[in-house]
Amino acid sequence: MNRLSFLRTSTFRLAAFYLGLFTLSVGAVLGVVWWFTAGFVERQAEQTVLREVQELRHALATRGRIGFLQLVSDRSQAQRTNMIYAVASPRLDIVTGNLAPWPIPDARSGWVEFEIKTVREPGPSRPAIALVIDMGNFGWLLVGHDMTERYLLREQLLTALIWAVSLALVVGAGGAVLISRRVARRIDSINTTIDRITAGAFADRMPLSGTDDELDRLSAKLNSMLDEIARLMLNLRQVTDNVAHDLRTPMSRLRSRLEMALTDQRLSEAQRGQLEQAVEEIDRMLSVFKAILDIAAAESGRARADFGPVDLAALADNVAELYQPVAEEKGLTLTLDAAPGVTVSGSGQLLAQALSNLVENAIKYTPPGGRVAVRVLSGARAALAVEDSGPGVPEAQRGRVLERFVRLEEHRGTPGHGLGLSLVAAVARLHGAELRLEDNAPGLRAMLSFSG
Amino acid sequence: MKILVIEDDRATADYLVKGLREAGHVADHADNGKDGLFLAASEHYDAMIVDRMLPGRDGLSLLEVLRATGNQTPAVVLSALGSVDDRVKGLRAGADDYLVKPFAFSELLARLEALQRRFSAAAPVTRLQVADLEMDLLARTVKRGGKAVDLLPREFQLLEFLMRNAGHVVTRTMLLENVWDYHFDPQTNVIDVHVARLRQKIDKDHPVPLIQTVRGAGYVLREPA
């Protein structure tokens, strides 16, 4: 299965959809986490500042300006405090606190954010937030919070969250791919089995994994459908065979009647001609019936009992010799190219009949001036092949032409009953051989390859 | 000819006996293997027609018994089993010819007569002659009107079969079986083409054609009356 077609499968699309949902929910969870941690850190800082401001205002109200300044100064001196204090005159001169100079160009009540620049120890500036309060005649009060550590924490948290999301995405995507691949593989195996069955391996069935999941149940349903189709096909075939069988006797009686009539000396030439044509017509019908029964006999496998060694070169030589004049009559060259010493186990008569049918077809469909080649191939698999330079068979039709009575539309006009290739296919099955129709570019190559 | 018909099916037997008598032969009939065996052993027949499926006995086993006792009466086995291998089995079991039911009566008659000729030939022939057509079987040469005719091996066999059965109709199936040893019917008239070629070589430039087509039956090699 190539990458693109995999991305097009519905299992993958479903997996991708779930991955999207999964990512969204992971995102939501992390958003909540963010809100309760990073957000909380900021809110907590703000609340600390607010509490401090209230305390200082309370001190201002109860202890007066001196007490208030004292308190601010004390608080400013506290060891390792993150709090920032500044009291400034209305003209923004620092009166007390641990921040100098006044950090912002102007002053108005409300929250501000700024960078603390320390003159003594140059280094990275430190972010801070502060609440500025207008105390009228008393000037300005700034209570802030050094946010350096808090922002650091927030950054680490953000990094952690990004990692978590990416990890979740990777794991989710991997899982989605794995799961959809597993499902896709099983659906794939169903597809390849169906392809094999369509190509003629009618006895094949879907593999079951034994888990009794929905795919297994689908496979089992497909299998029982195939069994039913096989049963119907068999019925149809039996009906055809029986009809062929039962009609042969009356047909031959009819033929004998006509023969008797032909011996009558009082017949006019015209009557004789009519009767003779009728006899030939019956012979054609009988040959169709015979072909049907030949196929049935080959398919029954009874002939296997009489299998013996068959020399393919001799067989091909005889068939080619039989059809040589027929090919020449039509202006075709018939060549034989037989590897010697290739022997298979089989029925010489049936194989000769199959090869004859292939050669007949090649001769029938190849226009005058064309070539027909009969080959015996040695190698890993012995094979009989008939190649022609005719119109060939379109790839889509190659499976169909092996069926009984199937004739391609464009050849409706030529004589034939559409059973020739069916017989070849039946003989192939009987011998455990594979019948393949291939493009001979131009024309058709029909190949019977024997196994082992 | 005097012919013994061993056939249990009444309709088929009547049809055979009637047809044979109309063709000028004498026909006896047995409708089971036991009577058939008795008749075949006690009387002389020129040929036998034996149904393969007889009540209580297979026609082939009957033939095996007959052959074991030294009876060589030529026999055509009739069978509803039509596969190639059934034929082969029948021929191995001692049948001289094998015909699948249903059959054309002309086919059966042609085969019976050919069998009878094959068996009545007293000494092996080395020469065959019909009109001014001569065949030397030892030198494998053919002359028409004293002039040598050049034939391919298969054409020689074909002509030999026609000449051995001169004056009698031989069917296409008989030619396929005897000349090519094929026991199936090709869909095309491949035999006609071979005969036409042979005709080209034998009858060309001769006012009297020897190979004639009998429509609905086959071919016959004979001097026109």
XYZ file of C-alpha atoms in Angstrom:
677
model
C 0.000 0.000 0.000
C 1.529 3.336 -0.924
C 1.639 6.298 1.416
C -0.930 8.363 -0.440
C -3.600 5.765 -0.649
C -3.066 5.103 3.044
C -3.755 8.769 3.793
C -6.949 8.470 1.788
C -8.351 5.549 3.744
C -11.369 6.160 5.921
C -9.656 4.467 8.859
C -6.893 7.023 8.661
C -9.355 9.873 8.331
C -11.201 8.594 11.367
C -7.930 8.296 13.255
C -6.996 11.826 12.247
C -10.354 13.084 13.467
C -9.853 11.385 16.819
C -6.355 12.792 16.976
C -7.847 16.260 16.489
C -10.331 15.682 19.314
C -7.582 14.267 21.484
C -5.385 17.294 20.844
C -8.259 19.641 21.642
C -8.973 17.913 24.938
C -5.292 17.816 25.881
C -5.207 21.536 24.984
C -8.213 22.199 27.211
C -6.696 20.300 30.134
C -3.427 22.179 29.781
C -5.274 25.501 29.485
C -6.927 24.793 32.826
C -3.563 23.837 34.293
C -2.095 27.076 32.938
C -4.924 29.111 34.377
C -4.512 27.590 37.785
C -0.732 27.888 37.898
C 0.708 30.725 35.840
C -2.450 32.793 36.207
C -2.573 31.994 39.870
C 1.008 33.190 40.326
C 0.099 36.594 38.875
C -3.133 36.917 40.771
C -1.388 35.942 43.957
C 1.219 38.687 43.431
C -1.538 41.216 42.812
C -3.365 40.138 45.962
C -0.191 40.390 48.023
C 0.307 43.937 46.729
C -3.321 44.807 47.451
C -3.075 43.442 51.014
C 0.102 45.411 51.549
C -1.458 48.594 50.224
C -4.413 48.132 52.574
C -2.106 47.598 55.504
C -0.100 50.682 54.657
C -3.193 52.798 54.229
C -4.463 51.484 57.523
C -1.082 52.440 59.062
C -1.357 55.878 57.516
C -4.795 56.303 58.958
C -3.886 55.039 62.435
C -0.248 55.978 62.908
C -0.033 59.092 60.833
C 2.519 60.012 58.222
C 5.605 59.332 60.283
C 4.430 55.886 61.352
C 3.504 55.142 57.791
C 6.891 56.147 56.429
C 8.543 54.152 59.209
C 6.536 51.083 58.264
C 7.322 51.440 54.560
C 10.987 51.850 55.347
C 10.918 48.764 57.641
C 9.185 46.693 55.073
C 11.646 47.830 52.436
C 14.560 46.692 54.500
C 13.189 43.218 55.030
C 15.582 40.512 53.900
C 14.954 38.808 50.605
C 11.697 40.462 50.019
C 10.079 40.429 46.638
C 8.062 43.466 47.539
C 8.892 46.853 46.114
C 8.011 50.014 47.982
C 8.364 53.608 47.010
C 6.895 56.724 48.529
C 7.425 59.850 46.431
C 6.610 63.507 46.784
C 3.960 64.945 44.497
C 6.888 65.881 42.254
C 7.955 62.261 42.206
C 11.053 62.592 44.355
C 11.612 59.408 46.304
C 10.980 59.875 49.990
C 11.518 56.316 51.159
C 11.353 52.712 49.967
C 13.629 50.325 48.145
C 13.154 51.582 44.644
C 14.924 54.519 43.065
C 14.354 56.404 40.954
C 10.625 56.556 40.358
C 10.297 53.898 37.668
C 7.733 55.470 35.394
C 7.801 58.841 33.710
C 4.539 60.049 35.190
C 2.243 58.939 37.932
C -1.389 58.038 38.046
C -3.341 55.627 40.152
C -3.550 52.104 38.949
C -1.543 49.048 37.996
C 1.718 49.504 36.189
C 4.313 47.189 34.831
C 7.925 48.210 34.604
C 11.482 47.001 34.652
C 13.607 47.475 37.728
C 16.938 48.841 36.706
C 19.510 48.492 39.398
C 22.275 50.963 39.046
C 24.652 49.153 41.397
C 24.545 45.752 39.908
C 23.984 45.922 36.208
C 22.428 42.792 34.969
C 19.289 41.636 33.378
C 16.446 43.992 34.152
C 13.812 42.518 36.379
C 10.142 42.666 35.546
C 7.803 43.965 38.184
C 4.173 44.946 38.669
C 3.047 47.621 41.024
C 0.006 49.505 42.246
C 0.406 53.266 42.293
C -1.787 55.161 44.736
C -2.344 58.910 44.697
C -2.166 60.090 48.296
C -2.929 63.714 47.399
C -0.785 66.013 49.518
C 1.185 63.073 50.819
C 2.403 62.410 47.303
C 2.512 58.921 45.717
C 2.709 55.438 47.102
C 3.981 52.589 44.929
C 3.701 49.036 46.156
C 4.932 46.404 43.775
C 6.125 42.916 43.415
C 9.297 41.683 41.768
C 8.014 39.218 39.191
C 11.366 37.783 38.069
C 11.006 34.436 39.747
C 7.348 34.258 39.008
C 7.878 34.942 35.321
C 10.657 32.377 35.306
C 8.269 29.870 36.795
C 5.692 30.842 34.221
C 8.186 30.304 31.413
C 9.177 26.923 32.718
C 5.571 26.030 33.024
C 4.952 27.170 29.444
C 7.887 25.092 28.227
C 6.539 22.128 30.142
C 3.101 22.652 28.653
C 4.469 22.917 25.104
C 6.396 19.713 25.680
C 3.337 18.028 27.067
C 1.224 19.071 24.098
C 3.855 17.986 21.583
C 4.317 14.701 23.348
C 0.589 14.145 23.431
C 0.399 14.991 19.737
C 3.211 12.622 18.837
C 1.849 9.798 20.950
C -1.667 10.435 19.689
C -0.603 10.618 16.065
C 1.540 7.525 16.438
C -1.326 5.690 18.055
C -3.703 6.869 15.361
C -1.363 5.677 12.637
C -0.757 2.344 14.353
C -4.416 1.669 15.007
C -5.544 2.764 11.574
C -2.696 0.809 10.005
C -3.764 -2.335 11.797
C -7.338 -1.893 10.673
C -6.154 -0.894 7.208
C -3.948 -3.979 6.998
C -6.830 -6.241 7.762
C -9.088 -4.457 5.303
C -6.217 -4.730 2.854
C -6.007 -8.471 3.319
C -9.759 -8.654 2.707
C -9.240 -6.633 -0.461
C -6.401 -8.766 -1.776
C -8.441 -11.898 -1.082
C -11.370 -10.430 -2.996
C -9.008 -9.559 -5.844
C -7.725 -13.127 -5.888
C -11.264 -14.483 -5.916
C -12.256 -12.092 -8.693
C -9.226 -13.258 -10.647
C -10.523 -16.815 -10.479
C -9.455 -18.371 -7.181
C -13.090 -19.075 -6.342
C -12.230 -21.441 -3.542
C -10.398 -18.749 -1.562
C -12.060 -17.273 1.496
C -11.447 -14.269 3.753
C -8.942 -14.825 6.548
C -10.430 -14.609 10.060
C -8.354 -13.227 12.923
C -10.379 -15.136 15.493
C -11.157 -12.044 17.561
C -14.791 -12.010 16.412
C -14.647 -8.242 16.030
C -16.662 -6.390 13.402
C -14.036 -7.030 10.701
C -14.142 -10.729 11.455
C -17.897 -10.674 11.310
C -17.742 -8.812 8.002
C -15.269 -11.393 6.660
C -17.461 -14.231 7.833
C -20.467 -12.636 6.144
C -18.467 -12.202 2.926
C -17.421 -15.839 3.165
C -20.950 -17.102 3.524
C -21.972 -14.881 0.620
C -19.191 -16.414 -1.476
C -20.322 -19.891 -0.456
C -23.824 -19.027 -1.558
C -22.567 -17.648 -4.875
C -20.487 -20.799 -5.370
C -23.556 -22.910 -4.665
C -25.634 -20.940 -7.168
C -22.867 -21.178 -9.761
C -22.685 -24.906 -9.219
C -26.461 -25.172 -9.579
C -26.392 -23.142 -12.743
C -23.596 -25.277 -14.086
C -25.403 -28.483 -13.205
C -28.535 -27.216 -14.910
C -26.537 -26.325 -18.020
C -24.757 -29.664 -17.959
C -27.987 -31.569 -17.496
C -29.698 -29.660 -20.266
C -26.737 -30.327 -22.530
C -26.738 -33.969 -21.548
C -30.468 -34.502 -21.905
C -30.751 -32.683 -25.207
C -27.982 -34.638 -26.864
C -30.018 -37.835 -27.262
C -33.036 -36.291 -29.011
C -30.637 -34.227 -31.121
C -28.759 -37.312 -32.311
C -32.015 -39.127 -32.971
C -33.081 -36.148 -35.034
C -29.781 -36.302 -36.871
C -30.227 -40.000 -37.602
C -33.760 -39.324 -38.902
C -32.329 -36.756 -41.281
C -29.597 -39.183 -42.338
C -32.216 -41.810 -43.097
C -34.152 -39.229 -45.087
C -30.986 -38.403 -47.011
C -30.691 -41.993 -48.246
C -33.983 -41.551 -50.146
C -33.059 -41.561 -53.822
C -36.159 -39.568 -54.852
C -34.918 -36.345 -53.233
C -34.381 -33.335 -55.438
C -30.984 -31.676 -55.282
C -32.518 -28.682 -53.450
C -34.155 -30.889 -50.809
C -30.949 -32.787 -50.323
C -29.099 -29.520 -49.794
C -31.652 -28.396 -47.189
C -31.381 -31.678 -45.308
C -27.583 -31.607 -45.403
C -27.582 -28.084 -44.009
C -29.930 -29.173 -41.245
C -27.531 -31.999 -40.367
C -24.620 -29.558 -40.217
C -26.660 -27.232 -38.013
C -27.372 -30.088 -35.619
C -23.700 -31.018 -35.610
C -22.866 -27.473 -34.529
C -25.377 -27.687 -31.678
C -24.072 -31.069 -30.657
C -20.549 -29.685 -30.622
C -21.673 -26.970 -28.172
C -23.236 -29.596 -25.922
C -20.132 -31.678 -26.189
C -17.956 -28.734 -25.246
C -20.132 -28.073 -22.163
C -19.847 -31.699 -21.118
C -16.104 -31.750 -21.794
C -15.735 -28.790 -19.449
C -17.912 -30.475 -16.838
C -15.845 -33.643 -17.120
C -12.578 -31.734 -16.801
C -13.935 -29.858 -13.792
C -15.074 -33.040 -12.091
C -11.416 -34.033 -11.797
C -12.166 -37.652 -12.703
C -9.408 -37.602 -15.302
C -6.746 -37.191 -12.603
C -6.798 -40.922 -12.044
C -5.308 -41.480 -15.487
C -2.579 -38.863 -15.394
C 0.719 -39.863 -16.921
C 3.869 -38.144 -18.117
C 3.210 -35.804 -21.052
C 6.039 -34.545 -23.242
C 5.052 -30.953 -23.923
C 7.310 -30.530 -26.950
C 5.768 -33.534 -28.701
C 2.298 -32.351 -27.761
C 2.909 -28.822 -29.047
C 4.523 -30.211 -32.188
C 1.445 -32.301 -32.981
C -0.997 -29.493 -32.348
C 1.058 -27.027 -34.380
C 1.261 -29.548 -37.213
C -2.535 -30.039 -37.106
C -3.191 -26.299 -37.406
C -0.353 -25.361 -39.764
C -2.509 -25.615 -42.906
C -5.400 -23.793 -41.230
C -3.102 -20.901 -40.375
C -1.648 -20.860 -43.887
C -5.135 -20.826 -45.434
C -5.742 -17.625 -43.523
C -2.400 -16.100 -44.476
C -0.870 -16.403 -41.008
C 2.548 -17.688 -40.042
C 2.370 -20.352 -37.373
C 5.674 -21.008 -35.648
C 6.672 -23.526 -33.021
C 9.370 -22.903 -30.474
C 9.493 -25.831 -28.094
C 12.081 -26.422 -25.428
C 12.800 -30.170 -25.535
C 12.587 -32.569 -22.624
C 9.857 -30.774 -20.669
C 7.519 -33.315 -19.108
C 4.494 -32.706 -16.919
C 2.086 -35.106 -15.294
C -1.313 -34.893 -16.912
C -3.766 -36.024 -19.522
C -2.201 -35.772 -22.962
C -5.589 -35.673 -24.667
C -6.997 -32.893 -22.503
C -3.819 -30.834 -22.762
C -3.839 -31.273 -26.527
C -7.470 -30.198 -26.571
C -6.698 -27.134 -24.445
C -3.745 -26.184 -26.617
C -5.872 -26.712 -29.745
C -8.466 -24.335 -28.376
C -5.836 -21.687 -27.725
C -4.359 -22.092 -31.196
C -7.839 -22.021 -32.756
C -8.605 -18.792 -30.957
C -5.313 -17.252 -32.029
C -5.967 -18.209 -35.637
C -9.577 -17.050 -35.478
C -8.870 -13.577 -34.119
C -5.606 -12.706 -35.822
C -6.093 -10.855 -39.094
C -4.348 -12.177 -42.256
C -0.645 -11.391 -42.399
C -0.301 -11.868 -38.650
C 1.743 -14.310 -36.591
C 0.833 -17.095 -34.205
C 3.530 -18.705 -32.093
C 3.245 -21.869 -30.033
C 5.873 -22.139 -27.320
C 6.971 -24.641 -24.742
C 8.915 -22.956 -21.977
C 11.212 -24.773 -19.616
C 12.555 -23.269 -16.432
C 11.263 -23.114 -12.900
C 7.754 -23.684 -14.217
C 7.064 -25.583 -17.396
C 4.611 -23.731 -19.571
C 2.675 -23.901 -22.805
C 2.092 -20.557 -24.462
C 0.257 -19.375 -27.544
C 1.015 -15.861 -28.763
C -0.685 -13.979 -31.540
C -0.502 -10.574 -33.182
C -4.265 -10.084 -33.195
C -6.327 -7.443 -31.389
C -5.706 -8.994 -27.969
C -8.141 -8.877 -25.082
C -8.596 -5.663 -23.068
C -7.236 -6.147 -19.575
C -10.625 -5.597 -17.954
C -12.121 -8.420 -19.999
C -9.425 -11.036 -19.397
C -11.189 -12.611 -16.450
C -14.522 -12.602 -18.244
C -13.433 -14.364 -21.411
C -12.620 -17.454 -19.340
C -16.261 -17.791 -18.345
C -18.624 -20.020 -20.191
C -20.484 -18.588 -23.180
C -18.746 -15.228 -22.843
C -17.864 -13.649 -26.157
C -16.589 -10.150 -26.530
C -19.001 -7.811 -28.254
C -16.644 -7.055 -31.116
C -16.403 -10.747 -32.041
C -20.115 -11.518 -31.997
C -19.987 -11.932 -35.743
C -17.351 -14.668 -35.795
C -18.378 -18.283 -35.413
C -17.871 -19.798 -31.984
C -19.776 -20.527 -28.830
C -17.600 -18.929 -26.184
C -16.657 -22.202 -24.524
C -13.128 -22.648 -25.857
C -11.328 -20.676 -23.160
C -13.614 -22.062 -20.458
C -12.429 -25.515 -21.373
C -8.808 -24.355 -21.297
C -9.421 -22.867 -17.846
C -11.030 -26.097 -16.653
C -8.146 -28.190 -18.002
C -5.704 -25.801 -16.330
C -7.480 -26.212 -12.980
C -7.515 -29.974 -13.410
C -3.730 -29.935 -13.858
C -3.140 -27.444 -11.069
C -1.778 -25.136 -13.737
C -2.268 -21.425 -13.978
C -3.883 -19.929 -17.061
C -2.844 -16.339 -17.687
C -3.878 -14.019 -20.501
C -1.303 -11.319 -21.079
C -0.619 -8.494 -23.443
C 1.682 -9.674 -26.215
C 2.048 -6.078 -27.457
C 0.436 -6.381 -29.880
C -1.936 -9.308 -29.497
C -2.602 -11.835 -26.818
C -0.393 -14.296 -25.004
C -2.215 -17.172 -23.378
C 0.010 -19.088 -21.030
C -0.542 -22.320 -19.138
C 2.121 -22.588 -16.475
C 2.439 -25.817 -14.569
C 3.561 -25.800 -10.975
C 6.712 -27.729 -10.204
C -21.988 -58.247 -41.836
C -23.318 -60.201 -38.924
C -23.348 -57.954 -35.923
C -24.093 -58.596 -32.245
C -25.709 -55.755 -30.314
C -25.383 -55.981 -26.506
C -27.505 -53.129 -25.182
C -29.952 -53.060 -22.270
C -31.832 -49.923 -23.269
C -34.717 -51.037 -25.442
C -35.055 -47.816 -27.427
C -31.371 -47.672 -28.290
C -31.282 -51.357 -29.154
C -34.268 -51.095 -31.485
C -32.781 -48.062 -33.152
C -29.468 -49.873 -33.659
C -30.944 -53.137 -34.930
C -33.310 -51.322 -37.265
C -30.578 -49.093 -38.615
C -28.190 -52.015 -39.150
C -30.794 -54.056 -40.966
C -31.673 -51.118 -43.173
C -27.996 -50.787 -44.007
C -28.034 -54.429 -45.146
C -26.469 -56.153 -42.145
C -27.679 -58.984 -39.931
C -28.112 -58.028 -36.300
C -28.594 -60.110 -33.131
C -29.511 -58.487 -29.877
C -28.836 -59.340 -26.225
C -30.153 -57.076 -23.503
C -27.804 -58.145 -20.723
C -24.169 -59.091 -20.269
C -24.782 -62.770 -19.532
C -26.720 -63.441 -22.737
C -24.322 -61.224 -24.633
C -21.341 -63.211 -23.443
C -23.086 -66.480 -24.321
C -23.965 -65.318 -27.833
C -20.528 -63.840 -28.462
C -18.845 -67.051 -27.372
C -21.116 -69.458 -29.218
C -21.676 -67.732 -32.563
C -19.431 -66.055 -35.087
C -19.925 -62.337 -35.563
C -18.112 -59.897 -37.790
C -18.408 -57.200 -35.186
C -19.984 -56.401 -31.821
C -21.605 -53.310 -30.394
C -21.317 -53.382 -26.597
C -22.954 -50.943 -24.229
C -20.619 -50.038 -21.420
C -23.260 -49.878 -18.714
C -25.026 -53.210 -18.622
C -27.217 -54.421 -15.783
C -25.051 -56.313 -13.334
C -21.926 -56.073 -15.450
C -19.671 -53.482 -16.969
C -19.382 -53.871 -20.758
C -15.617 -53.522 -20.455
C -15.312 -56.492 -18.090
C -17.389 -58.536 -20.528
C -14.893 -57.676 -23.256
C -11.977 -58.580 -21.002
C -13.493 -62.013 -20.430
C -14.031 -62.498 -24.165
C -10.496 -61.417 -25.018
C -9.129 -63.721 -22.332
C -10.810 -66.640 -24.032
C -9.113 -65.693 -27.273
C -12.177 -64.170 -28.919
C -10.939 -61.343 -31.126
C -14.264 -60.225 -32.625
C -13.883 -56.480 -33.222
C -15.985 -54.511 -30.775
C -17.274 -50.974 -30.587
C -18.081 -49.894 -27.042
C -20.939 -47.460 -26.538
C -20.868 -45.295 -23.493
C -22.610 -42.337 -21.980
C -19.341 -41.461 -20.289
C -17.857 -39.054 -22.728
C -14.568 -37.950 -21.336
C -11.363 -38.581 -23.171
C -10.061 -40.782 -20.409
C -13.110 -43.033 -20.504
C -12.328 -43.649 -24.148
C -8.737 -44.432 -23.375
C -9.806 -46.842 -20.630
C -12.247 -48.515 -22.991
C -9.635 -48.963 -25.682
C -7.223 -50.450 -23.154
C -9.796 -52.917 -21.900
C -10.075 -54.583 -25.299
C -12.482 -52.373 -27.207
C -11.400 -51.711 -30.772
C -13.345 -48.523 -30.977
C -15.313 -46.373 -28.604
C -18.311 -44.231 -29.299
C -19.966 -41.811 -26.922
C -23.733 -41.769 -26.612
C -25.506 -40.173 -28.245
C -23.904 -40.815 -31.596
C -24.818 -40.324 -35.204
C -25.774 -43.621 -36.744
C -23.636 -42.881 -39.783
C -20.651 -42.536 -37.457
C -21.311 -45.939 -35.875
C -21.807 -47.600 -39.218
C -18.665 -46.090 -40.697
C -16.673 -47.285 -37.698
C -18.114 -50.798 -37.735
C -17.300 -51.199 -41.388
C -13.805 -49.810 -40.940
C -13.210 -52.210 -38.039
C -14.468 -55.153 -39.992
C -12.160 -54.287 -42.904
C -9.228 -53.882 -40.588
C -9.790 -57.330 -39.117
C -10.693 -59.180 -42.261
C -7.490 -58.151 -43.986
C -5.933 -61.571 -44.253
C -2.301 -60.672 -44.777
C -0.639 -57.374 -44.044
C -0.818 -55.339 -47.229
C 2.213 -53.655 -48.672
C 0.421 -51.942 -51.551
C -2.875 -50.104 -51.793
C -4.503 -49.152 -55.049
C -7.627 -47.197 -55.959
C -8.119 -46.432 -59.657
C -4.796 -44.962 -60.832
C -3.709 -44.003 -57.331
C -1.070 -46.335 -55.886
C 0.524 -46.405 -52.463
C 3.576 -48.455 -51.574
C 3.528 -48.906 -47.803
C 7.086 -50.200 -47.583
C 8.772 -47.551 -49.704
C 6.243 -45.020 -48.443
C 5.670 -43.627 -51.924
C 2.497 -42.552 -53.694
C 1.853 -42.396 -57.428
C -1.115 -41.023 -59.302
C -1.278 -42.057 -62.948
C 2.300 -43.304 -62.697
C 3.594 -39.921 -61.507
C 5.108 -39.656 -58.052
C 3.162 -37.504 -55.586
C 5.176 -35.880 -52.847
C 3.371 -36.103 -49.512
C 4.213 -34.990 -46.000
C 4.241 -37.825 -43.416
C 0.855 -36.799 -42.026
C -0.662 -36.502 -45.501
C 0.622 -39.995 -46.232
C -1.107 -41.367 -43.116
C -4.305 -39.556 -44.027
C -4.299 -40.947 -47.538
C -3.451 -44.408 -46.225
C -6.487 -44.380 -43.974
C -8.720 -43.186 -46.800
C -7.337 -45.847 -49.131
C -7.666 -48.654 -46.606
C -11.312 -47.650 -46.308
C -11.738 -46.964 -50.009
C -15.351 -46.865 -51.094
C -16.578 -46.274 -47.540
C -17.389 -43.106 -45.761
C -14.924 -42.129 -43.057
C -15.995 -39.442 -40.628
C -13.911 -36.476 -39.514
C -13.824 -37.920 -36.015
C -12.463 -41.205 -37.348
C -9.718 -39.330 -39.166
C -8.830 -37.354 -36.053
C -8.660 -40.501 -33.971
C -6.842 -42.726 -36.426
C -4.483 -40.303 -38.112
C -3.814 -37.833 -35.293
C -4.768 -39.973 -32.297
C -6.902 -37.123 -30.951
C -10.048 -38.097 -29.111
C -11.721 -34.715 -29.043
C -13.467 -32.532 -31.556
C -11.725 -29.323 -32.523
C -14.080 -26.393 -32.922
C -12.806 -25.533 -36.372
C -12.944 -27.640 -39.498
C -9.269 -28.434 -39.253
C -9.713 -31.844 -40.885
C -11.368 -30.267 -43.911
C -8.305 -28.135 -44.468
C -5.988 -31.150 -44.322
C -8.187 -33.115 -46.714
C -8.365 -30.134 -49.049
C -4.567 -30.012 -49.116
C -4.331 -33.705 -49.804
C -6.871 -33.264 -52.580
C -4.680 -30.566 -54.085
C -1.861 -33.065 -54.376
C -3.867 -36.113 -55.396
C -6.678 -34.814 -57.549
C -5.157 -31.685 -59.048
C -4.724 -31.909 -62.843
C -6.780 -35.117 -62.868
C -10.172 -35.089 -64.519
C -11.440 -37.712 -62.089
C -11.410 -36.611 -58.429
C -10.965 -39.529 -56.047
C -11.538 -37.809 -52.689
C -15.178 -36.852 -52.325
C -17.011 -35.036 -49.586
C -20.163 -36.613 -48.181
C -22.072 -33.766 -46.595
C -23.168 -34.368 -43.054
C -20.998 -37.458 -42.794
C -17.391 -37.134 -43.911
C -15.237 -38.221 -46.806
C -14.956 -41.127 -49.129
C -12.148 -42.100 -51.474
C -13.466 -43.880 -54.510
C -13.658 -43.865 -58.230
C -16.818 -42.046 -59.266
C -19.248 -44.437 -60.859
